[in-house]
XYZ file of N, CA and C in Angstrom:
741
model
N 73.545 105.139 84.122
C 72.906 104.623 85.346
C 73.974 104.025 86.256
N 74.156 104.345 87.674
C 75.119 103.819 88.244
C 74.990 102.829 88.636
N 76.047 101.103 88.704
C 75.671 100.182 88.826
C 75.195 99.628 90.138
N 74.610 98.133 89.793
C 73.752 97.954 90.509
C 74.878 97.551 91.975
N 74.480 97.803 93.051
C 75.349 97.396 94.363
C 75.686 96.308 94.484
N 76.830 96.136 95.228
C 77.229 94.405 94.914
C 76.167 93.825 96.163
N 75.827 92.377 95.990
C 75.670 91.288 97.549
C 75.495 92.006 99.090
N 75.128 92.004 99.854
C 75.680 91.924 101.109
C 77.283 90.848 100.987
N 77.819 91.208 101.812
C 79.091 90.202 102.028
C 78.621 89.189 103.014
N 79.618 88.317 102.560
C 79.488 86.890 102.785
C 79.829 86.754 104.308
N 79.323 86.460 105.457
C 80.340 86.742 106.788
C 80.583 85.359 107.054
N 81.735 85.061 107.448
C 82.077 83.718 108.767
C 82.586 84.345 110.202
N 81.827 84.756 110.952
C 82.220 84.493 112.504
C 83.445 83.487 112.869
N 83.213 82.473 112.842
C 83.482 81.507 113.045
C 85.468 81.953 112.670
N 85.719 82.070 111.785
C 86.781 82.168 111.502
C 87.654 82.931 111.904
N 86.728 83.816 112.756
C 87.832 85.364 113.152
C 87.722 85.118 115.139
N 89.179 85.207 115.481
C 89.092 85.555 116.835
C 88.429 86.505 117.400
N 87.736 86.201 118.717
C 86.160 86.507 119.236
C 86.556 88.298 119.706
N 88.159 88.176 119.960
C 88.568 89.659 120.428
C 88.785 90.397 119.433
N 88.742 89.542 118.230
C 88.816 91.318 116.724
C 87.724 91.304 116.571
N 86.224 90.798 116.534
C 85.178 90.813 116.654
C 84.629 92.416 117.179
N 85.091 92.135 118.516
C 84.625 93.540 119.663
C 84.740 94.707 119.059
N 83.436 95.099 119.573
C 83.294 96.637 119.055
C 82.703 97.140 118.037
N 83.083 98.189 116.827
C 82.729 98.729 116.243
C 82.143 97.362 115.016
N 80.857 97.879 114.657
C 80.221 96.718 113.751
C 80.613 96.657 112.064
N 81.150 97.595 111.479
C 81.890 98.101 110.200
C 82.941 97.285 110.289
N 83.976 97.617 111.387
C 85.001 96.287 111.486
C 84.876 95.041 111.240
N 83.850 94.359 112.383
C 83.628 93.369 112.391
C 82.989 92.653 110.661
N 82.169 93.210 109.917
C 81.580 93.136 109.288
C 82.645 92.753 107.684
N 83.956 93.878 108.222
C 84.825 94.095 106.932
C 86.067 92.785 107.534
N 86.076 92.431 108.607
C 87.307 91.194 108.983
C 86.292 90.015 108.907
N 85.258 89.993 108.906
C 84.363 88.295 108.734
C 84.342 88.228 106.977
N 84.169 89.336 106.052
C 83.900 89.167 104.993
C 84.326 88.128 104.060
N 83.696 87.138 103.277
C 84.186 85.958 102.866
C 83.804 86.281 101.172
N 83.305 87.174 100.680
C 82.228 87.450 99.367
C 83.344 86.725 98.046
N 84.707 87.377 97.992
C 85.448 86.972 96.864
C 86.200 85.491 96.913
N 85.784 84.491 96.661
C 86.763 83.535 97.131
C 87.681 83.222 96.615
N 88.143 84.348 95.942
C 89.675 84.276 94.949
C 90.557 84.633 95.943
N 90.032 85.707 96.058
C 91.048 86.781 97.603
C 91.552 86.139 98.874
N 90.048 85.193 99.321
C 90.369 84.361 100.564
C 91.108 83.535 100.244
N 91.290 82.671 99.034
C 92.220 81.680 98.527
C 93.410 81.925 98.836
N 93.531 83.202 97.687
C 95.084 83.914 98.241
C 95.671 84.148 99.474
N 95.098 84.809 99.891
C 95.537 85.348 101.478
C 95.509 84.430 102.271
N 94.889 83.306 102.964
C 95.069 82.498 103.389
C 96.298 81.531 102.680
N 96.317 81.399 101.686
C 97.748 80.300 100.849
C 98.659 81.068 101.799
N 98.901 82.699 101.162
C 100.095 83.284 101.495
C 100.192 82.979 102.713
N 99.309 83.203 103.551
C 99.845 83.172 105.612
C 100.320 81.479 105.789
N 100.162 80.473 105.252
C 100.110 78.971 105.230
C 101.584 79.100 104.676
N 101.967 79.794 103.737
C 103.404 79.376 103.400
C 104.290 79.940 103.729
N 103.798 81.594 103.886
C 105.059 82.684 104.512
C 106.344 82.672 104.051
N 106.627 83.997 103.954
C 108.074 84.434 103.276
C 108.932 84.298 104.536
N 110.121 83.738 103.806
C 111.515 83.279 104.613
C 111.375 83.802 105.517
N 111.415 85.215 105.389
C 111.630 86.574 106.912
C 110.474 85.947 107.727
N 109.717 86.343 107.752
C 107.835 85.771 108.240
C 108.090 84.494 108.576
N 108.846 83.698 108.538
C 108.520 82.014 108.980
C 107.884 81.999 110.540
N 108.821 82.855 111.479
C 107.975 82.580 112.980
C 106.574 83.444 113.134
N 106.065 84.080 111.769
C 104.596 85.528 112.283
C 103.699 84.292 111.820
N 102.533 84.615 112.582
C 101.114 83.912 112.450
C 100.384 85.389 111.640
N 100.294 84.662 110.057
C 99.568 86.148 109.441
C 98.393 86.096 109.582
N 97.926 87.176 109.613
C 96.163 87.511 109.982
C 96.019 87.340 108.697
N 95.804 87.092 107.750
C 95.584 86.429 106.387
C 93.890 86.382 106.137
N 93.370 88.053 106.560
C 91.862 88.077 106.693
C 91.433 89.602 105.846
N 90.359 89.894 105.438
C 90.445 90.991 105.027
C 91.183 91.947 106.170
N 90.909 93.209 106.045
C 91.546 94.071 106.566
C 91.346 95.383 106.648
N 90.879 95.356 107.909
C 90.185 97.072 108.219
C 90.902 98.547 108.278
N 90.097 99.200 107.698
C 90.876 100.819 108.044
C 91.235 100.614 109.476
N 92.005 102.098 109.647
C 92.295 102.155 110.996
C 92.217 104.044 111.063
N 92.306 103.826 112.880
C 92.884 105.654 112.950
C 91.625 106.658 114.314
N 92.205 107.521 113.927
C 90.767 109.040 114.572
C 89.382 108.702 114.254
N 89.021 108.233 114.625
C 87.713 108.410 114.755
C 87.057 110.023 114.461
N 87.503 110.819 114.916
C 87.133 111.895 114.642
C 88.070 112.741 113.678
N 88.638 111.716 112.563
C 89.289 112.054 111.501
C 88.894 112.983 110.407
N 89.743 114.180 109.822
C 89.134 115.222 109.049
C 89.986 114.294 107.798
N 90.684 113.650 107.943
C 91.422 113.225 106.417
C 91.308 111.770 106.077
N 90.979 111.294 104.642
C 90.628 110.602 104.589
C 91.915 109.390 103.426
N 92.718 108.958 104.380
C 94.005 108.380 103.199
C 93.684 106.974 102.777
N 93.233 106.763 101.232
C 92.894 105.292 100.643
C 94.256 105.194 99.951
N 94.219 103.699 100.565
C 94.949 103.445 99.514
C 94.366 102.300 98.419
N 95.024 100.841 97.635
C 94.899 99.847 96.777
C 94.197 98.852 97.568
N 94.928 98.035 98.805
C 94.825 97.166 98.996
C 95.888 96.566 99.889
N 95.544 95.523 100.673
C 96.404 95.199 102.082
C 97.835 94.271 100.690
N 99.254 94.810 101.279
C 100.218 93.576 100.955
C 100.264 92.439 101.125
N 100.714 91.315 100.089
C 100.358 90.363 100.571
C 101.551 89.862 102.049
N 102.512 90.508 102.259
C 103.803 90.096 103.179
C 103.493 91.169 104.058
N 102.778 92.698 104.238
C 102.277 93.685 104.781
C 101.288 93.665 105.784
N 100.454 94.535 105.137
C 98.778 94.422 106.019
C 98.736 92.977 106.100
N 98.489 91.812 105.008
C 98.162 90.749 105.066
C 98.744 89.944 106.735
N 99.730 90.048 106.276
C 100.904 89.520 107.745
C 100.003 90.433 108.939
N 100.571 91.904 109.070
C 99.643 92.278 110.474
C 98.535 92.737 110.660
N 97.477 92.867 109.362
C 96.238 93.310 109.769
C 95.816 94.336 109.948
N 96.688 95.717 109.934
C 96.439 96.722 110.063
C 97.450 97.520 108.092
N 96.660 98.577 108.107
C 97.216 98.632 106.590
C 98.349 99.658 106.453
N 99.156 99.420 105.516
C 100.816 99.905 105.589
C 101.779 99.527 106.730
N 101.378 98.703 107.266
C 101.742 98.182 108.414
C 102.929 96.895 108.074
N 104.159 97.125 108.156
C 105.065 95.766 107.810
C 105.374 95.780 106.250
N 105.336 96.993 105.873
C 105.867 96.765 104.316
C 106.753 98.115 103.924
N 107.189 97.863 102.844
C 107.797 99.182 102.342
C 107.189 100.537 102.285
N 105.693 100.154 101.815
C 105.143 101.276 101.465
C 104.962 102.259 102.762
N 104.606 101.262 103.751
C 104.127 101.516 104.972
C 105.494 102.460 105.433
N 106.930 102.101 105.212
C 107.953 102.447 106.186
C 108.399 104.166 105.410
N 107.714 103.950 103.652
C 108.029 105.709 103.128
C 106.962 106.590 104.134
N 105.697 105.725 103.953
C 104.745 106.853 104.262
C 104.228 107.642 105.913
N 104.647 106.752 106.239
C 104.725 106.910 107.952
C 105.801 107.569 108.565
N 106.648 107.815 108.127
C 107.539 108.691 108.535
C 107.012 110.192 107.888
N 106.539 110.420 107.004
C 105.988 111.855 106.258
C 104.842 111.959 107.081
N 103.728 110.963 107.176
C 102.457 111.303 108.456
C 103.212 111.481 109.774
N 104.075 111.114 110.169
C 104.146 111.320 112.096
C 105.109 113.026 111.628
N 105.983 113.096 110.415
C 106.402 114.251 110.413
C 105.662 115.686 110.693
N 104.702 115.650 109.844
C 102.865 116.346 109.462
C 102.254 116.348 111.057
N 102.394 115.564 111.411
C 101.458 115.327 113.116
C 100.127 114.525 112.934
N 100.039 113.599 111.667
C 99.807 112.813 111.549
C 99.302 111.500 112.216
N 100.618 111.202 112.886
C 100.722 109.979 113.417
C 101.869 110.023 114.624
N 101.289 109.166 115.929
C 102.473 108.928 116.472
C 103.754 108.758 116.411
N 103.813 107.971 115.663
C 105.529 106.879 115.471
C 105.293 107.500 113.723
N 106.978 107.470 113.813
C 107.552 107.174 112.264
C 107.439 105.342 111.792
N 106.912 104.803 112.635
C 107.576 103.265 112.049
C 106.108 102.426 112.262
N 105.429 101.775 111.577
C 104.431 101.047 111.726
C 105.194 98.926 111.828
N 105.092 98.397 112.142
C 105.568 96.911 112.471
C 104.402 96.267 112.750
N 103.400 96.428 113.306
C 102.109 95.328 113.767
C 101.313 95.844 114.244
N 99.877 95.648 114.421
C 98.845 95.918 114.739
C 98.859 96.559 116.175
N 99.584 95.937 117.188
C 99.961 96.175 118.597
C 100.684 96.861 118.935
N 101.846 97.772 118.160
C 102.766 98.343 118.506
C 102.876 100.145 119.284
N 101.786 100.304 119.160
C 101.198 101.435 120.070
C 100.617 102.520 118.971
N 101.093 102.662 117.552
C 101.064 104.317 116.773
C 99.631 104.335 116.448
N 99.346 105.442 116.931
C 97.780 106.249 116.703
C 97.813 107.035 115.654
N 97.048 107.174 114.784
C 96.378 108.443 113.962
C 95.743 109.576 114.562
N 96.413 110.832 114.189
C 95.457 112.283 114.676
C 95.213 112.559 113.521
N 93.709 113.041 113.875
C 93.098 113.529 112.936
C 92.862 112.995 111.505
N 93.627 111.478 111.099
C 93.782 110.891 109.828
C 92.738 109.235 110.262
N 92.503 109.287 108.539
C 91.593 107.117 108.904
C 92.430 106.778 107.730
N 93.009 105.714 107.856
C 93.740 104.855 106.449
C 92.597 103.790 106.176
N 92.470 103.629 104.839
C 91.858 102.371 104.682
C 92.259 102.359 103.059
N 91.571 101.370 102.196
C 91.633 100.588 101.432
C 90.973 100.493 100.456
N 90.538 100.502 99.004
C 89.250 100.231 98.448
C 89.180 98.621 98.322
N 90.228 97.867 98.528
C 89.904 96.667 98.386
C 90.291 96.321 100.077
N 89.726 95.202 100.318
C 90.530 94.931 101.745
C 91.269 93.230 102.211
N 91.161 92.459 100.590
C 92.410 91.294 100.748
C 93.401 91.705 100.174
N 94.349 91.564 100.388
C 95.345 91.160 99.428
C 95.556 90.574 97.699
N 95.622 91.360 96.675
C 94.805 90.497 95.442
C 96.178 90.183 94.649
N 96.459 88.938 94.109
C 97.264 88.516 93.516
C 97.903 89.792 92.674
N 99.192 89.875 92.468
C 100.048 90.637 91.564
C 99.709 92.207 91.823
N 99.299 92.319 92.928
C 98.260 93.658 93.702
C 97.511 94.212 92.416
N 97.030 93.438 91.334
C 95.968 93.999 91.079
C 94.008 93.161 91.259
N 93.776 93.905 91.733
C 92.395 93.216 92.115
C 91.509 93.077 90.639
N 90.169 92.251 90.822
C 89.487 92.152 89.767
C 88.582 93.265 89.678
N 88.001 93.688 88.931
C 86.552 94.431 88.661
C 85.986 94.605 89.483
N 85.280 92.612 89.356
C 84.177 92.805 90.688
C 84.427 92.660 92.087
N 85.668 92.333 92.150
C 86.686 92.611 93.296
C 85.998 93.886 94.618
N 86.582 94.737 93.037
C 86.518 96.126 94.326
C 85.151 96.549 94.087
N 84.090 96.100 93.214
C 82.692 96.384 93.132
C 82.351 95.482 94.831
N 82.731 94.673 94.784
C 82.580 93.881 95.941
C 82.403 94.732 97.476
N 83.836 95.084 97.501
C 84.346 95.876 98.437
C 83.948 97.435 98.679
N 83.204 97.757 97.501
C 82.532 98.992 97.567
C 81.726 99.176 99.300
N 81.026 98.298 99.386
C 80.044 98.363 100.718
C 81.005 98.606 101.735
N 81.623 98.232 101.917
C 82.888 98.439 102.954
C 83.430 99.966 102.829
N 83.557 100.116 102.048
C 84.207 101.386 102.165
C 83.030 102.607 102.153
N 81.719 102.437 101.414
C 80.857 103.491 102.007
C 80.179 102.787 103.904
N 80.398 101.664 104.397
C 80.289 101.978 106.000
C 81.137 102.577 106.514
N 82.552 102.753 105.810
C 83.560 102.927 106.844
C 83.246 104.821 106.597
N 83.461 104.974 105.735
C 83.502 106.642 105.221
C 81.660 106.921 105.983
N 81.078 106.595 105.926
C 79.792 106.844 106.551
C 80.214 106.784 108.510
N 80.663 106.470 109.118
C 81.311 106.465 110.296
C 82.136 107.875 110.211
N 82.567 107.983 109.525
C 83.665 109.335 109.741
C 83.098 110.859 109.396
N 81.992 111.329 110.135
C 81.139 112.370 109.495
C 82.132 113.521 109.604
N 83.417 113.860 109.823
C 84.074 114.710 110.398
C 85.222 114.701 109.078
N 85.538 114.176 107.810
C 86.354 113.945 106.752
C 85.707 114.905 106.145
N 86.983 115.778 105.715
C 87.162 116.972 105.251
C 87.961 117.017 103.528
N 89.132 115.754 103.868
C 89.870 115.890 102.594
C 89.909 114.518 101.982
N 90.124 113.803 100.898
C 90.301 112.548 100.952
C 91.786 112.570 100.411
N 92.835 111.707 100.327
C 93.837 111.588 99.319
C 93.709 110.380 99.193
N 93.760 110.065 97.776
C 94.111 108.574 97.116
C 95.501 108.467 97.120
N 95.807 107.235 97.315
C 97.165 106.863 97.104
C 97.145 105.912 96.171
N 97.463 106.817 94.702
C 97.034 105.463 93.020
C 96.050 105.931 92.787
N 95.943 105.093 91.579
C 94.978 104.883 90.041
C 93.878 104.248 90.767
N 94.202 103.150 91.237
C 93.145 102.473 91.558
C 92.219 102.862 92.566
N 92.730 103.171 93.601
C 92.126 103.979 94.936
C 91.172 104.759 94.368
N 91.903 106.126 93.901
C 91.212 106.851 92.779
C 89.807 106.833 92.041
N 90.516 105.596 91.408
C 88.836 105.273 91.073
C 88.144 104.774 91.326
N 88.273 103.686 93.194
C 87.155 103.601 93.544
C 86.602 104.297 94.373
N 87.372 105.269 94.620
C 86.414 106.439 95.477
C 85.512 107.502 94.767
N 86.196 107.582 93.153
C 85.032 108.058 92.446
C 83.951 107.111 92.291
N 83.723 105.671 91.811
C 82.923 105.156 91.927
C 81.947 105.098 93.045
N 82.485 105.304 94.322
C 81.361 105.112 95.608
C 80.809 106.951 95.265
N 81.217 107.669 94.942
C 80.491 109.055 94.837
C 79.842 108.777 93.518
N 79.826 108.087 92.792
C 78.990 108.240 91.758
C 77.800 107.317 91.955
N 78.026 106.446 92.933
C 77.063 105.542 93.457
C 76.119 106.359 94.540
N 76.675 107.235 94.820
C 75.900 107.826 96.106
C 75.192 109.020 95.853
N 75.315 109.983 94.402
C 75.200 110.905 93.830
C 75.835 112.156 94.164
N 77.005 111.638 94.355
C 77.541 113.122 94.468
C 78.165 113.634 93.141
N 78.740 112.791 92.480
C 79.348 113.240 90.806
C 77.998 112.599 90.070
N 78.166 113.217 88.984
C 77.460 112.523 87.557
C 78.282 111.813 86.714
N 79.635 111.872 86.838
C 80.959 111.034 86.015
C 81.818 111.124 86.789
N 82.531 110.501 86.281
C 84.067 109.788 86.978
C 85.178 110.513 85.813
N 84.407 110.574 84.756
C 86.059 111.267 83.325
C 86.095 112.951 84.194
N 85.278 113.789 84.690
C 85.664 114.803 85.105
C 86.239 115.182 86.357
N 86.947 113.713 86.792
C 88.459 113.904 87.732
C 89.190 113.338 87.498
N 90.119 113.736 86.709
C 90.994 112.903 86.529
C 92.421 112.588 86.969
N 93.140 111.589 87.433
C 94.130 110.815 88.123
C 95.520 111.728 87.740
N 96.278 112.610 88.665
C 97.805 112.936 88.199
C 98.180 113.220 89.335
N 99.393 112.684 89.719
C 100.274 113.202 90.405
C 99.621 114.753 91.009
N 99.213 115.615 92.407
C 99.001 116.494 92.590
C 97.545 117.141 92.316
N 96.706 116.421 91.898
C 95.762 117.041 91.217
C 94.907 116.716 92.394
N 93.828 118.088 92.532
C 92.900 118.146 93.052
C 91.746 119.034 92.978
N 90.844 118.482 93.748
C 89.422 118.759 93.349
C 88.910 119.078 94.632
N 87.686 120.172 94.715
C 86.655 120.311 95.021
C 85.181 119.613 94.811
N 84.842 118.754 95.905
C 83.700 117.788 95.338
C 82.459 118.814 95.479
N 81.372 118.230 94.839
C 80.464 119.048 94.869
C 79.727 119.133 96.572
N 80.462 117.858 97.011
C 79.536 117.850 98.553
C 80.174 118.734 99.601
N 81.420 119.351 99.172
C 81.912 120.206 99.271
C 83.500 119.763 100.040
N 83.400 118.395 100.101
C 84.987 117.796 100.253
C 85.635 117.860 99.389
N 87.153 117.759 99.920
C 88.897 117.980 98.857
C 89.091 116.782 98.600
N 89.531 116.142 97.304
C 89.830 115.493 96.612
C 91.362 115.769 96.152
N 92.419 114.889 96.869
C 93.703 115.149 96.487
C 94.480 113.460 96.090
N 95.530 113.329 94.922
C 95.916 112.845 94.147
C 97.475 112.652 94.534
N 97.631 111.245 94.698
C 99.009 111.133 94.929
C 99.928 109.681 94.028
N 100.695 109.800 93.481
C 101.226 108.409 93.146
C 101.255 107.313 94.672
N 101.161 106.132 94.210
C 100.813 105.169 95.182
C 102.474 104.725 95.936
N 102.755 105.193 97.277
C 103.856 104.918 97.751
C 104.666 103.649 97.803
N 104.278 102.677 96.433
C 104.909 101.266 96.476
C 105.942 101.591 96.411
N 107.448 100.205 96.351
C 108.592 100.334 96.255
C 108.874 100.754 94.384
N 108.026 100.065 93.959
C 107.828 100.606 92.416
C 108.270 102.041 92.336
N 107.494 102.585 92.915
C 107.411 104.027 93.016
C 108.458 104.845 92.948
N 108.709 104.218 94.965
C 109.672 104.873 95.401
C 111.249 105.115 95.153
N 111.658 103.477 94.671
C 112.482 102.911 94.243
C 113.387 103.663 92.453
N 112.314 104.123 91.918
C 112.657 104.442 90.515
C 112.895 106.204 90.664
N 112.184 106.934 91.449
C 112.363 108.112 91.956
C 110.903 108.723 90.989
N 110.305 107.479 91.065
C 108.934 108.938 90.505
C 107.886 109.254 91.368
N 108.149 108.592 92.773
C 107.515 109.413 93.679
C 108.943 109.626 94.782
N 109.117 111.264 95.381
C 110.088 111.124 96.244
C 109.247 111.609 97.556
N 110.391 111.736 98.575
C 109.807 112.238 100.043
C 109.006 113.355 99.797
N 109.560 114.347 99.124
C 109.078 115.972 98.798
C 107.780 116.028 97.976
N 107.713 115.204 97.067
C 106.598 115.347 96.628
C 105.410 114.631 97.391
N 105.319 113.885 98.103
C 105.057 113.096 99.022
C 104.185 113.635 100.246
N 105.303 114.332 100.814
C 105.050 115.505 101.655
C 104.337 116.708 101.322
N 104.298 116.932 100.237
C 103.416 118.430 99.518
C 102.351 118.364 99.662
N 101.622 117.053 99.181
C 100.353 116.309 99.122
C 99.690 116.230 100.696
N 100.305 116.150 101.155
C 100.059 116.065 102.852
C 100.600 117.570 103.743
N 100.773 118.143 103.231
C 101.013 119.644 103.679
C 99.688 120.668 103.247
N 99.370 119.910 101.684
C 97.993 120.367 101.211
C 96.603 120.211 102.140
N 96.597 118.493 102.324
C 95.607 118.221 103.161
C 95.666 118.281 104.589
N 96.481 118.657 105.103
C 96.668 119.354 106.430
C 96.176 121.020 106.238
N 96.450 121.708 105.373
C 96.053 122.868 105.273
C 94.374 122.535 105.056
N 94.191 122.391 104.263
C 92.690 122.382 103.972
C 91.621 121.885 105.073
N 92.410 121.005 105.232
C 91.293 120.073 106.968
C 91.121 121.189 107.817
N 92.010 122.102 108.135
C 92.554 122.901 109.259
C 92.835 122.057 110.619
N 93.923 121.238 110.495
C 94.612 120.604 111.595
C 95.880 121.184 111.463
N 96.544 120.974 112.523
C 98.346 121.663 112.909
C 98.632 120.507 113.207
C-alpha cells in the first residue's frame, strides 16, 4: 500500500520577502514552507554564521525552489539545496561546486545560457530543462531524514504537475532516484520501486510513457575522485536531449 501523504506544509508568509512571494503559487508555497523544523534550524544557523568566503552574502537560508522552462521537456532532480550553495543563493546548483561541473555540460548541450551559475540574479535561463530537488532545505551532512523527503514529496508532485511538457527525467544520485520513484509509486504509475534500479547510466521507460535516466550525483565527492567525469556526464545529457527531441 503506498504511504500515507505527508501534512499540508507548514507556511510563514511572514518570513519571506513580499517580491519572492509573486507569482507562480508552487513557488510561493515551496519558499514559505516551515513543515521540518530540523531543516529550518539548520539553514537558518548556517546563513547567521556564514563561511569565511560568504561573510559579506545575506543567505536566503529558506527552502528552495526549482527553477527553468516552463515549457520544459527535461526534468533534472537533484538531493537537495547546499548548505554554502543553493542555501546562500536560492536558486539550485547555484554557488557551489556541483553547480560549476554541471553547468558548463548544460549550456554546452543548449541547455542553458551561461556556463557559470553565481546567484539567483545573474541572468542564465534554462531551455527546454526545470532543475529542482527532492528535498528543498539544506539537510545536515547532505543527508536528509526519511520523513524529510516524505515531507517534501508534495512539493515536488506540484512542481512536476506544472510541467505537462517533461518528457525525460534524470536523477542526479541515489537519493533523487528514489524519491522520484516514490512520488510515481504514490501516484500509480509503478507498482515497486526494486524494478528500477539506481546505476550510473541506467535507464528506463516509465509506464506513463516518460524516460527515466540515471546519473552519479555531480558533488565534489564525485567529481574530485574521478568516478564521475565530464564525459560521462555529458553522455547522460546527450541521451536526454535525444529522447526529448530538443537541439
Amino acid at each position: 500500500m503506498p504511504p500515507k501523504p505527508p501534512s499540508p506544509p507548514v507556511l510563514s508568509h511572514a518570513l519571506v520577502p513580499a517580491d519572492e512571494l509573486a507569482g507562480n503559487p508552487t513557488r510561493t508555497a515551496i519558499i514559505a514552507c516551515q513543515l521540518c523544523s530540523r531543516l529550518r534550524t539548520y539553514c537558518k544557523g548556517i546563513g547567521e554564521i556564514r563561511r569565511r568566503a560568504y561573510q559579506d552574502h545575506i543567505y536566503w537560508a529558506r527552502p528552495v525552489p526549482g527553477f527553468g522552462d516552463p515549457k520544459a521537456r527535461v526534468l533534472i532532480l537533484g538531493l537537495a539545496p547546499g548548505a554554502h550553495g543553493a542555501n546562500r543563493t536560492g536558486r539550485p546548483f547555484t554557488g557551489d561546486g556541483s553547480g560549476d561541473f554541471m553547468y558548463p555540460v548544460l549550456h554546452e548541450l543548449g541547455f542553458a545560457s551561461k556556463p557559470r551559475a553565481v546567484s539567483r540574479n545573474d541572468g542564465l535561463k534554462l531551455r527546454h530543462a526545470w532543475i529542482a530537488s527532492v528535498v528543498r532545505c539544506a539537510p545536515p551532512g547532505d543527508k536528509p531524514l526519511p520523513q524529510e523527503i516524505r515531507n517534501c514529496s508534495a512539493h515536488l508532485a506540484r512542481e512536476i504537475s506544472d510541467l505537462p511538457r517533461i518528457r525525460v527525467v534524470v536523477c542526479l544520485g541515489k537519493i533523487a532516484w528514489d524519491g522520484y520513484l516514490a512520488h510515481l509509486l504514490h501516484i500509480g504509475v509503478i507498482a515497486r520501486r526494486s524494478a528500477y534500479v539506481f546505476t550510473h547510466g541506467a535507464e528506463y521507460t516509465l509506464p506513463n510513457g516518460l524516460h527515466l535516466l540515471a546519473t552519479y550525483h555531480p558533488s565534489l565527492r564525485n567529481t574530485n575522485t574521478g568516478r564521475l567525469d565530464r564525459i560521462m556526464f555529458t553522455r547522460i545529457f546527450l541521451r536526454a536531449r535525444e529522447i526529448a527531441g530538443v537541439a
